[in-house]
Amino acid sequence: MGLGDDFGTKFREVGVAEFFRKNLHMLGYSGPIKSFTTAIHEYVTNAIDACEEYGIAPEIKVQIKETKDGGFVVAVEDNGPGIPPEYVPKVFGSMLSGTKFHRYIQSRGQQGIGAAGVILFSQMTTGKPTKVISSTGQKAAVVFLKIDADKNVAKVLDESRVDVDWHGTKLVSEFQEVTYRRGEQSAYEYLRRTAIANPHAKITFIEPTKEKTVWKRSVTKTPARPKEMLPHPLGVTPDDLVRMASVATNSKTLLHFLKTYFSRVSANKAKEILAKAKVEENREPAKLTYQEAVRIVAVFPKVKLLSPPTDGLIPIEEDSLTKSLEDTLKPEFLQVITRKPTTYRGGIPFQIEAAVAYGGGAGRTSGDGDKLEIMRFANKTPLLFDAGACAIHQAVKDINWKNYNIGDIDNAPVTVVVNLLSPYVPYMSAGKQAVAQDPDVVKEIRFAVMAAGRGVKKYMAGVRREKLKQKRRSIFIRYAPEVAWAINKITGTPEEKVLKKLTDTIEHKVRLKNAKDDADAEDAENGGSSGDDAAGSDDADDTEGFGGED
Ligand SMILES: Nc1ncnc2c1ncn2[C@@H]1O[C@H](COP(=O)(O)OP(=O)(O)OP(=O)(O)O)[C@@H](O)[C@H]1O
Ligand SMILES: [Mg+2]
């Protein structure tokens, strides 16, 4: 008998749900605090995504109740479009199912795993089903379901329909092995930041203590809906190309496939690409071989293609972000920057928004004074974990803050906000908590934060000058009465008269000196750079991003 003859008795294919059942930490379920915030994050991102897709101003209610046996019940309700009853078991009971994975659009969810992951975590720690109530406007489906991890399908335990005058979705899940307390990585902080990046949303949160917090809308304008985009040739690999071609059933030829399934590829460009790659243009897409795909992908950068359209990206926008940060942080000074959209890996559109807030409620307050607070967002979703590995965190830390008149940034009352928008956020892992260190992305984050930092630098220089002016005046004024008394003794001129003359002269001289200081400072600001190595190239770089246009 051969050594491996019993191989067949051991061999078994593993389904996706079964895999994640054993590796739930990969989805963010590790540790009692992170697990809890992850679960709420998944439900809340889905709620806002659904509202956004249908142009609805989100109203989200999150409630956490403690159970008698030390567990917690979480209910998340939205006023979104709802899910047709027949789809409820499919979207919540299967992993890798949903309406986003196959679309190229700026959304909070991408993978089709989030909600099912929460349900799996709930049933694994309590043995109980999740209750889903969803309505598209008429009858609501009320479904109690678990996930059959072996088959990756829903196990529906009970299902009914009720008449409602409401549309939206409500999920109720119970958990063990989680803890709740307010802190930097809590659901409270997660929702506070969600409100900051989504100022058009109203969020109500009821904590286990029954304390109710309402983040009201800072703006009434609902942002435009992100647009679905086609991938750009420079963002795909040969493997992507083979896969896309194999499912491109609407195309009979490779020429038509390239022209239809990619942005910025005209019929002429498609001809040029295929000719240069030495691939026959009338071939059936499904028959594209890997070697041919390698040749086509190698030709993409050699053909002059327009940069991908970026109008599908929808930022928070400068005025909305300013309003929401002013409302929540009430800072002494705030600078918000929106960079122009650009691309990473040559063809994936992205855009950075950044803000630096100083003083007031900015920064974290800890036992030993003010501390720097970095708020990371991807597609307006807060990232609370894995900061050390995140490109946003690194980019903020790598800036030389001494050059921005903020000496010890770690101990300053400063909040730095960075929001990365993209139809394909380069996350480090399925847990979606850290942005990968792509050089194009890091560079843009740096530029955005430095530009906001320059506003703070200017403000701080002004504050310093103001203090100097006060000091200058007070030194002279302090001694004026004594000098007036002495002159009166020597010359006999009345003391009040001398004092009036002296004060007028001091005010005049101080005004002249202050005006000169202000003019010098303005010259320095207009002519000088921030002193940071790359900051000088920042403005120059504003012209970048669409250089490939023909
Ligand atoms: N509150 C909701 N309202 C409407 N549709 C929803 C809601 N929650 C989930 N869905 C639908 O269920 C699908 C699956 O959600 P799920 O969170 O598992 O995946 P996703 O959001 O697509 O991606 P990700 O895994 O990155 O979260 C979504 O794509 C969406 O179509
Ligand atoms: Mg989701």
Coordinates of C-alpha atoms and ligand atoms in Angstrom, one line a residue:
M1 CA 0.0 0.0 0.0
G2 CA 1.3 3.5 -0.9
L3 CA 1.9 6.1 1.8
G4 CA -0.8 8.5 0.6
D5 CA -3.4 5.9 -0.2
D6 CA -5.7 7.1 2.6
F7 CA -5.6 10.7 1.2
G8 CA -9.1 10.4 -0.1
T9 CA -10.5 9.6 3.3
K10 CA -9.1 12.8 4.7
F11 CA -9.7 15.1 1.8
R12 CA -12.7 17.5 2.1
E13 CA -13.5 20.8 0.4
V14 CA -14.1 23.7 2.9
G15 CA -16.8 26.3 2.3
V16 CA -16.3 30.0 2.9
A17 CA -18.6 30.2 5.9
E18 CA -17.0 27.1 7.5
F19 CA -13.6 28.8 7.0
F20 CA -14.6 32.0 8.7
R21 CA -16.4 30.1 11.5
K22 CA -12.9 28.8 12.4
N23 CA -11.1 32.1 11.6
L24 CA -13.5 34.7 12.8
H25 CA -10.6 36.8 14.1
M26 CA -9.9 37.6 10.4
L27 CA -13.1 39.5 10.3
G28 CA -12.3 41.5 13.4
Y29 CA -13.8 39.2 16.0
S30 CA -10.9 39.1 18.5
G31 CA -11.1 40.4 22.0
P32 CA -14.3 41.5 23.8
I33 CA -14.1 45.2 22.9
K34 CA -13.0 44.9 19.2
S35 CA -15.6 42.1 18.6
F36 CA -18.4 44.3 19.9
T37 CA -17.4 47.4 17.9
T38 CA -16.9 45.3 14.8
A39 CA -20.4 43.9 15.0
I40 CA -22.0 47.3 15.3
H41 CA -19.7 48.7 12.6
E42 CA -20.9 46.0 10.1
Y43 CA -24.6 46.7 10.7
V44 CA -24.2 50.5 10.7
T45 CA -22.1 50.6 7.5
N46 CA -24.7 48.5 5.8
A47 CA -27.5 50.8 7.0
I48 CA -25.7 54.0 5.7
D49 CA -24.7 52.3 2.4
A50 CA -28.3 51.3 1.8
C51 CA -29.6 54.8 2.5
E52 CA -27.0 56.4 0.3
E53 CA -27.8 54.1 -2.6
Y54 CA -31.4 55.3 -2.5
G55 CA -30.7 59.0 -1.7
I56 CA -32.3 58.7 1.8
A57 CA -31.0 60.9 4.6
P58 CA -30.1 58.2 7.1
E59 CA -31.7 57.9 10.5
I60 CA -30.0 55.2 12.5
K61 CA -30.9 53.9 15.9
V62 CA -28.5 51.6 17.8
Q63 CA -29.4 50.2 21.1
I64 CA -27.3 47.9 23.4
K65 CA -28.9 46.1 26.3
E66 CA -27.2 43.9 28.8
T67 CA -28.8 40.4 29.4
K68 CA -29.2 38.7 32.7
D69 CA -26.4 36.2 31.9
G70 CA -23.8 38.9 31.2
G71 CA -24.3 39.0 27.4
F72 CA -25.6 41.9 25.3
V73 CA -28.4 42.3 22.8
V74 CA -27.8 44.8 20.0
A75 CA -30.4 46.3 17.8
V76 CA -29.6 48.4 14.7
E77 CA -32.4 50.0 12.8
D78 CA -32.3 52.1 9.6
N79 CA -34.8 54.0 7.5
G80 CA -33.3 52.6 4.3
P81 CA -34.9 51.0 1.3
G82 CA -35.4 47.6 3.0
I83 CA -34.7 44.2 1.5
P84 CA -37.4 42.3 -0.5
P85 CA -38.5 39.4 1.8
E86 CA -37.3 36.6 -0.5
Y87 CA -33.7 38.1 -0.4
V88 CA -33.5 38.4 3.4
P89 CA -32.2 34.8 4.0
K90 CA -29.8 35.1 1.0
V91 CA -28.1 38.4 2.0
F92 CA -27.8 37.6 5.7
G93 CA -27.4 33.8 5.6
S94 CA -24.6 33.4 3.1
M95 CA -21.1 34.8 3.1
L96 CA -19.8 36.5 0.0
S97 CA -23.3 37.5 -1.1
G98 CA -24.6 41.0 -1.6
T99 CA -25.0 43.9 -4.0
K100 CA -21.5 45.5 -3.8
F101 CA -18.7 43.1 -4.4
H102 CA -19.1 42.9 -8.1
R103 CA -19.7 46.7 -8.6
Y104 CA -17.0 49.3 -8.9
I105 CA -18.5 52.0 -6.7
Q106 CA -17.5 54.0 -3.6
S107 CA -19.3 52.2 -0.8
R108 CA -18.6 51.3 2.8
G109 CA -19.0 47.6 2.3
Q110 CA -17.2 45.7 -0.4
Q111 CA -17.0 42.0 0.3
G112 CA -20.4 40.6 1.1
I113 CA -19.2 39.1 4.3
G114 CA -20.0 41.8 7.0
A115 CA -23.5 41.1 8.1
A116 CA -23.2 37.3 7.8
G117 CA -20.0 37.6 10.0
V118 CA -22.0 39.3 12.7
I119 CA -24.7 36.6 12.6
L120 CA -22.1 33.9 12.7
F121 CA -20.4 35.5 15.7
S122 CA -23.7 35.9 17.5
Q123 CA -24.7 32.2 17.0
M124 CA -21.3 31.0 17.9
T125 CA -21.2 32.8 21.2
T126 CA -24.9 32.3 22.2
G127 CA -26.4 29.6 20.0
K128 CA -29.2 32.0 19.2
P129 CA -30.6 33.2 15.8
T130 CA -30.5 36.9 14.7
K131 CA -33.9 38.6 14.2
V132 CA -34.2 40.5 10.9
I133 CA -37.1 42.8 10.3
S134 CA -37.1 44.4 6.8
S135 CA -39.6 46.2 4.7
T136 CA -39.6 47.9 1.4
G137 CA -42.7 49.8 2.3
Q138 CA -45.6 47.4 2.6
K139 CA -45.3 44.1 4.4
A140 CA -42.3 43.6 6.6
A141 CA -40.5 40.2 6.7
V142 CA -39.7 39.1 10.2
V143 CA -37.1 36.4 9.9
F144 CA -35.2 34.5 12.7
L145 CA -32.1 33.0 11.1
K146 CA -28.8 31.3 11.7
I147 CA -26.1 30.4 9.2
D148 CA -25.5 26.8 8.2
A149 CA -21.7 27.1 8.0
D150 CA -21.2 23.9 6.1
K151 CA -23.5 24.9 3.3
N152 CA -23.1 28.7 3.6
V153 CA -26.9 29.2 3.5
A154 CA -29.4 30.6 5.9
K155 CA -31.1 28.3 8.4
V156 CA -34.5 30.0 8.8
L157 CA -36.0 29.1 12.2
D158 CA -39.1 31.3 11.9
E159 CA -40.5 33.6 9.3
S160 CA -43.6 35.8 9.2
R161 CA -45.0 38.9 7.5
V162 CA -46.5 41.8 9.3
D163 CA -48.3 44.9 7.9
V164 CA -46.2 48.0 8.5
D165 CA -46.2 51.6 7.3
W166 CA -42.4 51.8 7.3
H167 CA -39.4 51.0 5.2
G168 CA -36.0 50.0 6.5
T169 CA -34.2 47.2 8.2
K170 CA -33.7 46.3 11.8
L171 CA -31.3 43.6 13.0
V172 CA -31.3 42.2 16.5
S173 CA -28.4 40.0 17.6
E174 CA -27.2 38.7 20.9
F175 CA -23.6 38.2 21.9
Q176 CA -21.5 36.7 24.6
E177 CA -17.7 37.1 24.9
V178 CA -18.0 40.9 24.4
T179 CA -17.7 43.8 26.8
Y180 CA -19.1 47.3 26.5
R181 CA -17.5 50.4 28.0
R182 CA -17.0 53.9 26.5
G183 CA -13.5 54.2 25.3
E184 CA -11.4 55.1 22.2
Q185 CA -12.4 51.8 20.5
S186 CA -16.0 51.6 21.7
A187 CA -19.2 51.6 19.8
Y188 CA -19.8 55.1 21.2
E189 CA -16.6 56.5 19.7
Y190 CA -17.4 54.6 16.4
L191 CA -20.8 56.2 16.2
R192 CA -19.4 59.7 17.1
R193 CA -16.9 59.4 14.3
T194 CA -19.6 58.1 11.9
A195 CA -21.6 61.2 12.7
I196 CA -18.6 63.4 12.0
A197 CA -18.0 61.9 8.5
N198 CA -21.7 61.6 7.7
P199 CA -23.0 65.0 8.9
H200 CA -26.3 64.4 7.0
A201 CA -27.1 61.4 9.2
K202 CA -29.0 61.4 12.4
I203 CA -27.7 58.7 14.8
T204 CA -29.3 57.7 18.1
F205 CA -27.4 55.5 20.5
I206 CA -28.8 54.0 23.7
E207 CA -26.1 52.4 25.9
P208 CA -26.6 49.6 28.4
T209 CA -26.9 52.2 31.1
K210 CA -29.9 53.5 29.1
E211 CA -28.0 56.8 28.5
K212 CA -29.2 58.2 25.2
T213 CA -27.0 60.2 22.8
V214 CA -28.3 61.8 19.7
W215 CA -25.9 63.0 17.0
K216 CA -28.1 65.4 15.1
R217 CA -27.7 66.3 11.5
S218 CA -25.0 69.1 11.1
V219 CA -26.1 69.6 7.5
T220 CA -29.4 69.1 5.8
K221 CA -28.0 68.5 2.3
T222 CA -27.8 64.8 1.4
P223 CA -24.6 64.2 -0.6
A224 CA -24.8 63.1 -4.2
R225 CA -24.9 59.3 -4.7
P226 CA -21.6 57.8 -5.7
K227 CA -21.6 56.6 -9.3
E228 CA -20.8 53.1 -10.5
M229 CA -17.5 53.2 -12.5
L230 CA -15.8 50.9 -14.9
P231 CA -12.4 49.7 -14.0
H232 CA -9.5 51.4 -15.7
P233 CA -7.0 49.2 -17.6
L234 CA -4.1 50.3 -15.4
G235 CA -5.8 48.9 -12.3
V236 CA -6.1 45.3 -13.4
T237 CA -3.9 42.2 -13.3
P238 CA -3.7 39.4 -16.0
D239 CA -5.7 37.3 -13.6
D240 CA -8.4 40.0 -13.3
L241 CA -8.5 40.2 -17.1
V242 CA -9.0 36.5 -17.7
R243 CA -11.8 36.4 -15.1
M244 CA -13.5 39.5 -16.5
A245 CA -13.3 38.1 -20.0
S246 CA -14.7 34.7 -18.9
V247 CA -17.9 36.3 -17.6
A248 CA -18.2 39.0 -20.3
T249 CA -21.2 37.3 -21.9
N250 CA -22.4 40.5 -23.6
S251 CA -19.2 40.6 -25.8
K252 CA -18.6 38.3 -28.7
T253 CA -15.1 39.7 -29.4
L254 CA -12.1 40.8 -27.4
L255 CA -12.3 44.2 -29.1
H256 CA -15.9 44.7 -27.9
F257 CA -14.9 43.3 -24.4
L258 CA -12.1 45.9 -23.9
K259 CA -14.2 48.7 -25.2
T260 CA -17.3 47.8 -23.0
Y261 CA -15.9 46.7 -19.7
F262 CA -13.2 49.3 -19.2
S263 CA -13.2 53.0 -18.8
R264 CA -11.2 55.2 -21.2
V265 CA -10.9 52.4 -23.9
S266 CA -12.3 53.5 -27.2
A267 CA -12.7 51.1 -30.2
N268 CA -9.4 52.6 -31.6
K269 CA -7.6 52.2 -28.4
A270 CA -8.8 48.6 -28.1
K271 CA -7.6 47.9 -31.6
E272 CA -4.2 49.4 -30.8
I273 CA -3.9 47.5 -27.5
L274 CA -4.7 44.1 -29.1
A275 CA -2.4 44.8 -32.1
K276 CA 0.5 45.6 -29.9
A277 CA -0.2 42.6 -27.7
K278 CA -0.4 40.4 -30.8
V279 CA -3.9 39.1 -29.8
E280 CA -6.5 38.6 -32.5
E281 CA -9.3 41.2 -31.9
N282 CA -12.2 38.9 -33.0
R283 CA -11.4 36.2 -30.5
E284 CA -14.1 35.1 -28.1
P285 CA -13.4 36.7 -24.7
A286 CA -14.0 33.5 -22.8
K287 CA -11.2 31.9 -24.7
L288 CA -8.6 34.5 -23.6
T289 CA -5.5 32.6 -22.3
Y290 CA -3.5 33.7 -19.3
Q291 CA -0.4 34.3 -21.6
E292 CA -2.5 36.6 -23.8
A293 CA -3.8 38.4 -20.8
V294 CA -0.2 39.0 -19.6
R295 CA 0.7 40.5 -23.0
I296 CA -2.4 42.8 -23.0
V297 CA -1.7 44.0 -19.4
A298 CA 1.9 44.7 -20.4
V299 CA 0.7 46.9 -23.3
F300 CA -1.8 49.0 -21.2
P301 CA 0.9 51.4 -19.8
K302 CA 2.4 51.8 -23.3
V303 CA -0.9 53.1 -24.8
K304 CA -1.8 56.6 -24.1
L305 CA -5.0 56.4 -22.1
L306 CA -7.0 59.0 -20.3
S307 CA -6.9 58.8 -16.5
P308 CA -10.0 57.1 -15.1
P309 CA -13.0 59.3 -14.5
T310 CA -13.2 60.3 -10.9
D311 CA -16.6 62.0 -10.8
G312 CA -18.1 58.9 -9.2
L313 CA -16.2 59.7 -6.0
I314 CA -18.3 61.7 -3.5
P315 CA -16.4 63.4 -0.7
I316 CA -17.9 64.7 2.6
E317 CA -17.0 68.1 1.1
E318 CA -15.2 71.0 2.7
D319 CA -18.2 72.9 4.0
S320 CA -20.0 69.9 5.4
L321 CA -16.8 68.5 7.1
T322 CA -16.1 72.0 8.5
K323 CA -19.6 72.3 9.9
S324 CA -19.6 68.8 11.5
L325 CA -16.1 69.2 13.0
E326 CA -17.1 72.7 14.4
D327 CA -20.2 71.2 15.9
T328 CA -18.5 68.2 17.5
L329 CA -15.0 69.5 18.4
K330 CA -15.6 73.2 18.8
P331 CA -12.0 73.8 18.0
E332 CA -10.1 77.1 18.4
F333 CA -8.9 76.7 14.8
L334 CA -9.8 74.3 12.0
Q335 CA -8.5 73.8 8.5
V336 CA -10.2 71.4 6.1
I337 CA -8.7 70.3 2.8
T338 CA -10.1 68.3 -0.1
R339 CA -7.5 67.1 -2.6
K340 CA -8.4 66.6 -6.2
P341 CA -9.1 62.9 -7.1
T342 CA -6.2 60.9 -8.5
T343 CA -5.2 57.3 -9.0
Y344 CA -3.1 54.6 -7.3
R345 CA -1.5 51.6 -9.0
G346 CA -2.0 53.6 -12.2
G347 CA -5.7 53.1 -12.6
I348 CA -7.7 53.0 -9.3
P349 CA -9.4 56.3 -8.5
F350 CA -9.1 57.7 -5.0
Q351 CA -9.4 61.0 -3.2
I352 CA -8.2 62.3 0.1
E353 CA -9.9 64.7 2.5
A354 CA -8.1 65.9 5.6
A355 CA -8.6 68.3 8.4
V356 CA -6.5 69.5 11.3
A357 CA -8.3 70.9 14.3
Y358 CA -6.5 72.7 17.1
G359 CA -7.6 73.6 20.6
G360 CA -11.1 73.7 22.1
G361 CA -12.4 70.1 22.1
A362 CA -9.7 68.9 19.6
G363 CA -7.4 66.1 20.7
R364 CA -7.9 63.4 23.2
T365 CA -8.0 64.4 26.9
S366 CA -6.3 61.8 29.0
G367 CA -5.2 61.9 32.6
D368 CA -1.9 63.5 31.7
G369 CA -3.1 66.3 29.5
D370 CA -3.9 66.8 25.8
K371 CA -3.0 64.1 23.3
L372 CA -3.0 63.9 19.5
E373 CA -6.1 62.2 18.1
I374 CA -6.0 60.7 14.6
M375 CA -9.4 60.0 13.1
R376 CA -9.0 57.6 10.2
F377 CA -11.9 57.1 7.7
A378 CA -12.3 55.0 4.5
N379 CA -15.3 55.9 2.4
K380 CA -16.6 57.9 5.4
T381 CA -16.3 54.8 7.7
P382 CA -14.3 55.2 10.9
L383 CA -11.3 52.9 11.3
L384 CA -10.7 52.3 15.0
F385 CA -8.3 49.3 15.0
D386 CA -4.9 48.2 13.7
A387 CA -3.7 51.9 13.6
G388 CA 0.0 50.9 13.6
A389 CA -0.3 49.1 10.3
C390 CA -2.4 51.8 8.6
A391 CA -1.0 54.1 5.9
I392 CA -3.1 57.0 7.3
H393 CA -1.6 56.7 10.8
Q394 CA 1.9 56.4 9.4
A395 CA 1.6 59.3 7.1
V396 CA 0.4 61.6 9.9
K397 CA 3.2 60.4 12.2
D398 CA 5.9 60.8 9.6
I399 CA 5.2 64.6 9.1
N400 CA 7.6 66.8 10.9
W401 CA 5.1 68.7 13.0
K402 CA 7.8 71.0 14.5
N403 CA 7.7 72.8 11.2
Y404 CA 4.1 73.6 11.6
N405 CA 4.4 75.5 14.9
I406 CA 3.0 72.5 16.7
G407 CA 6.0 71.4 18.7
D408 CA 5.2 68.1 20.4
I409 CA 2.3 66.8 18.3
D410 CA 1.8 63.7 20.5
N411 CA 0.9 66.0 23.4
A412 CA -0.9 68.7 21.6
P413 CA -4.7 69.4 21.6
V414 CA -4.9 68.4 17.9
T415 CA -7.3 66.2 16.0
V416 CA -6.1 65.1 12.5
V417 CA -8.9 63.7 10.3
V418 CA -8.2 61.8 7.1
N419 CA -10.9 60.3 4.8
L420 CA -9.9 58.1 1.9
L421 CA -12.5 57.6 -0.8
S422 CA -12.2 54.9 -3.5
P423 CA -14.3 52.3 -5.2
Y424 CA -11.5 49.9 -4.1
V425 CA -10.0 50.8 -0.8
P426 CA -6.7 49.0 -0.4
Y427 CA -7.4 47.4 3.0
M428 CA -4.7 45.3 4.7
S429 CA -7.1 42.5 5.4
A430 CA -10.7 41.3 5.4
G431 CA -11.2 43.0 8.8
K432 CA -11.0 46.4 6.8
Q433 CA -9.4 48.4 9.6
A434 CA -6.1 49.5 8.1
V435 CA -5.2 51.0 4.7
A436 CA -2.2 49.3 3.0
Q437 CA 0.9 51.4 2.5
D438 CA 0.6 52.1 -1.2
P439 CA 3.1 54.9 -2.2
D440 CA 0.6 56.9 -4.2
V441 CA -1.9 56.8 -1.4
V442 CA 0.6 57.7 1.3
K443 CA 1.9 60.6 -0.8
E444 CA -1.6 62.1 -1.2
I445 CA -2.5 61.7 2.5
R446 CA 0.8 63.4 3.4
F447 CA 0.0 66.3 1.0
A448 CA -3.5 66.7 2.3
V449 CA -2.5 66.7 6.0
M450 CA 0.5 69.1 5.3
A451 CA -1.8 71.5 3.5
A452 CA -4.2 71.5 6.5
G453 CA -1.2 71.7 8.8
R454 CA -0.1 74.9 7.1
G455 CA -3.4 76.6 8.0
V456 CA -2.7 75.7 11.7
K457 CA 0.9 76.9 11.3
K458 CA -0.3 80.3 10.2
Y459 CA -2.9 80.5 12.9
M460 CA -0.3 79.5 15.6
A461 CA 2.1 82.2 14.3
G462 CA -0.7 84.7 14.6
V463 CA -1.5 83.6 18.1
R464 CA 2.2 83.9 19.0
R465 CA 2.4 87.4 17.5
E466 CA -0.7 88.5 19.4
K467 CA 0.9 87.3 22.6
L468 CA 4.1 89.2 21.8
K469 CA 2.2 92.4 21.1
Q470 CA 0.4 92.2 24.4
K471 CA 3.7 91.6 26.2
R472 CA 5.4 94.5 24.4
R473 CA 2.6 96.9 25.4
S474 CA 2.3 95.8 28.9
I475 CA 6.0 96.2 29.7
F476 CA 6.0 99.9 28.8
I477 CA 2.6 100.7 30.2
R478 CA 3.5 99.0 33.5
Y479 CA 6.3 101.6 34.2
A480 CA 4.5 104.7 32.7
P481 CA 3.0 105.9 36.1
E482 CA 6.3 105.7 37.8
V483 CA 8.1 107.6 35.0
A484 CA 5.2 110.2 35.0
W485 CA 5.7 110.6 38.8
A486 CA 9.5 111.1 38.4
I487 CA 9.1 113.7 35.6
N488 CA 6.5 115.6 37.6
K489 CA 9.0 115.7 40.5
I490 CA 11.8 117.0 38.2
T491 CA 9.8 119.4 35.9
G492 CA 6.7 120.2 37.8
T493 CA 4.4 119.2 34.8
P494 CA 1.2 117.7 36.2
E495 CA 1.5 113.9 36.6
E496 CA -1.7 113.1 34.6
K497 CA -0.5 115.2 31.7
V498 CA 2.8 113.4 31.5
L499 CA 1.1 110.0 31.9
K500 CA -1.3 110.8 29.0
K501 CA 1.6 111.9 26.7
L502 CA 3.6 108.9 27.7
T503 CA 0.8 106.4 27.1
D504 CA 0.0 108.0 23.7
T505 CA 3.6 107.7 22.7
I506 CA 3.9 104.1 23.8
E507 CA 0.6 103.1 22.0
H508 CA 1.9 104.8 18.8
K509 CA 5.3 103.1 19.0
V510 CA 3.9 99.7 19.8
R511 CA 1.4 100.1 16.9
L512 CA 4.2 100.8 14.5
K513 CA 6.3 97.9 15.7
N514 CA 3.3 95.5 15.5
A515 CA 2.5 96.6 12.0
K516 CA 6.1 95.9 10.9
D517 CA 5.9 92.5 12.6
D518 CA 2.6 91.7 10.8
A519 CA 4.1 92.7 7.4
D520 CA 7.2 90.6 8.0
A521 CA 5.1 87.6 8.9
E522 CA 2.9 88.0 5.8
D523 CA 6.1 88.2 3.7
A524 CA 7.4 85.1 5.3
E525 CA 4.1 83.2 4.8
N526 CA 3.8 84.2 1.2
G527 CA 7.4 83.6 0.3
G528 CA 8.6 80.9 2.6
S529 CA 7.9 77.2 2.6
S530 CA 6.6 75.3 5.7
G531 CA 10.1 73.9 6.1
D532 CA 9.0 70.3 5.6
D533 CA 11.0 68.5 3.0
A534 CA 8.2 67.6 0.7
A535 CA 5.8 70.5 1.6
G536 CA 7.3 72.8 -1.0
S537 CA 6.3 70.4 -3.7
D538 CA 2.8 70.2 -2.4
D539 CA 1.2 73.0 -4.4
A540 CA 3.2 72.1 -7.5
D541 CA 1.6 68.7 -7.1
D542 CA -1.9 70.1 -7.4
T543 CA -1.5 69.9 -11.2
E544 CA -0.8 66.1 -11.0
G545 CA -3.3 63.3 -11.4
F546 CA -4.6 63.8 -15.0
G547 CA -1.3 64.1 -16.7
G548 CA -1.9 61.1 -19.0
E549 CA -4.9 62.7 -20.7
D550 CA -4.7 62.9 -24.5
Ligands
LIG1 N1 -29.5 47.6 6.3 C1 -29.6 47.1 5.1 N2 -30.5 47.6 4.2 C2 -30.5 47.2 2.9 N3 -29.7 46.2 2.4 C3 -28.8 45.7 3.2 C4 -28.7 46.1 4.6 N4 -27.7 45.4 5.2 C5 -27.2 44.5 4.2 N5 -27.9 44.7 3.1 C6 -27.6 44.0 1.8 O1 -27.0 42.8 2.2 C7 -25.8 42.6 1.5 C8 -24.8 41.9 2.3 O2 -24.3 42.7 3.4 P1 -22.8 42.4 3.9 O3 -22.6 43.4 5.0 O4 -22.7 41.0 4.3 O5 -21.9 42.7 2.7 P2 -21.4 44.1 2.0 O6 -21.9 45.2 2.8 O7 -21.9 44.0 0.6 O8 -19.8 44.0 2.1 P3 -18.9 43.9 3.4 O9 -18.6 42.5 3.6 O10 -17.7 44.6 3.0 O11 -19.7 44.5 4.5 C9 -25.3 44.0 1.1 O12 -24.5 44.0 -0.1 C10 -26.7 44.7 0.8 O13 -27.1 44.4 -0.5
MG2 MG -21.5 45.3 4.9

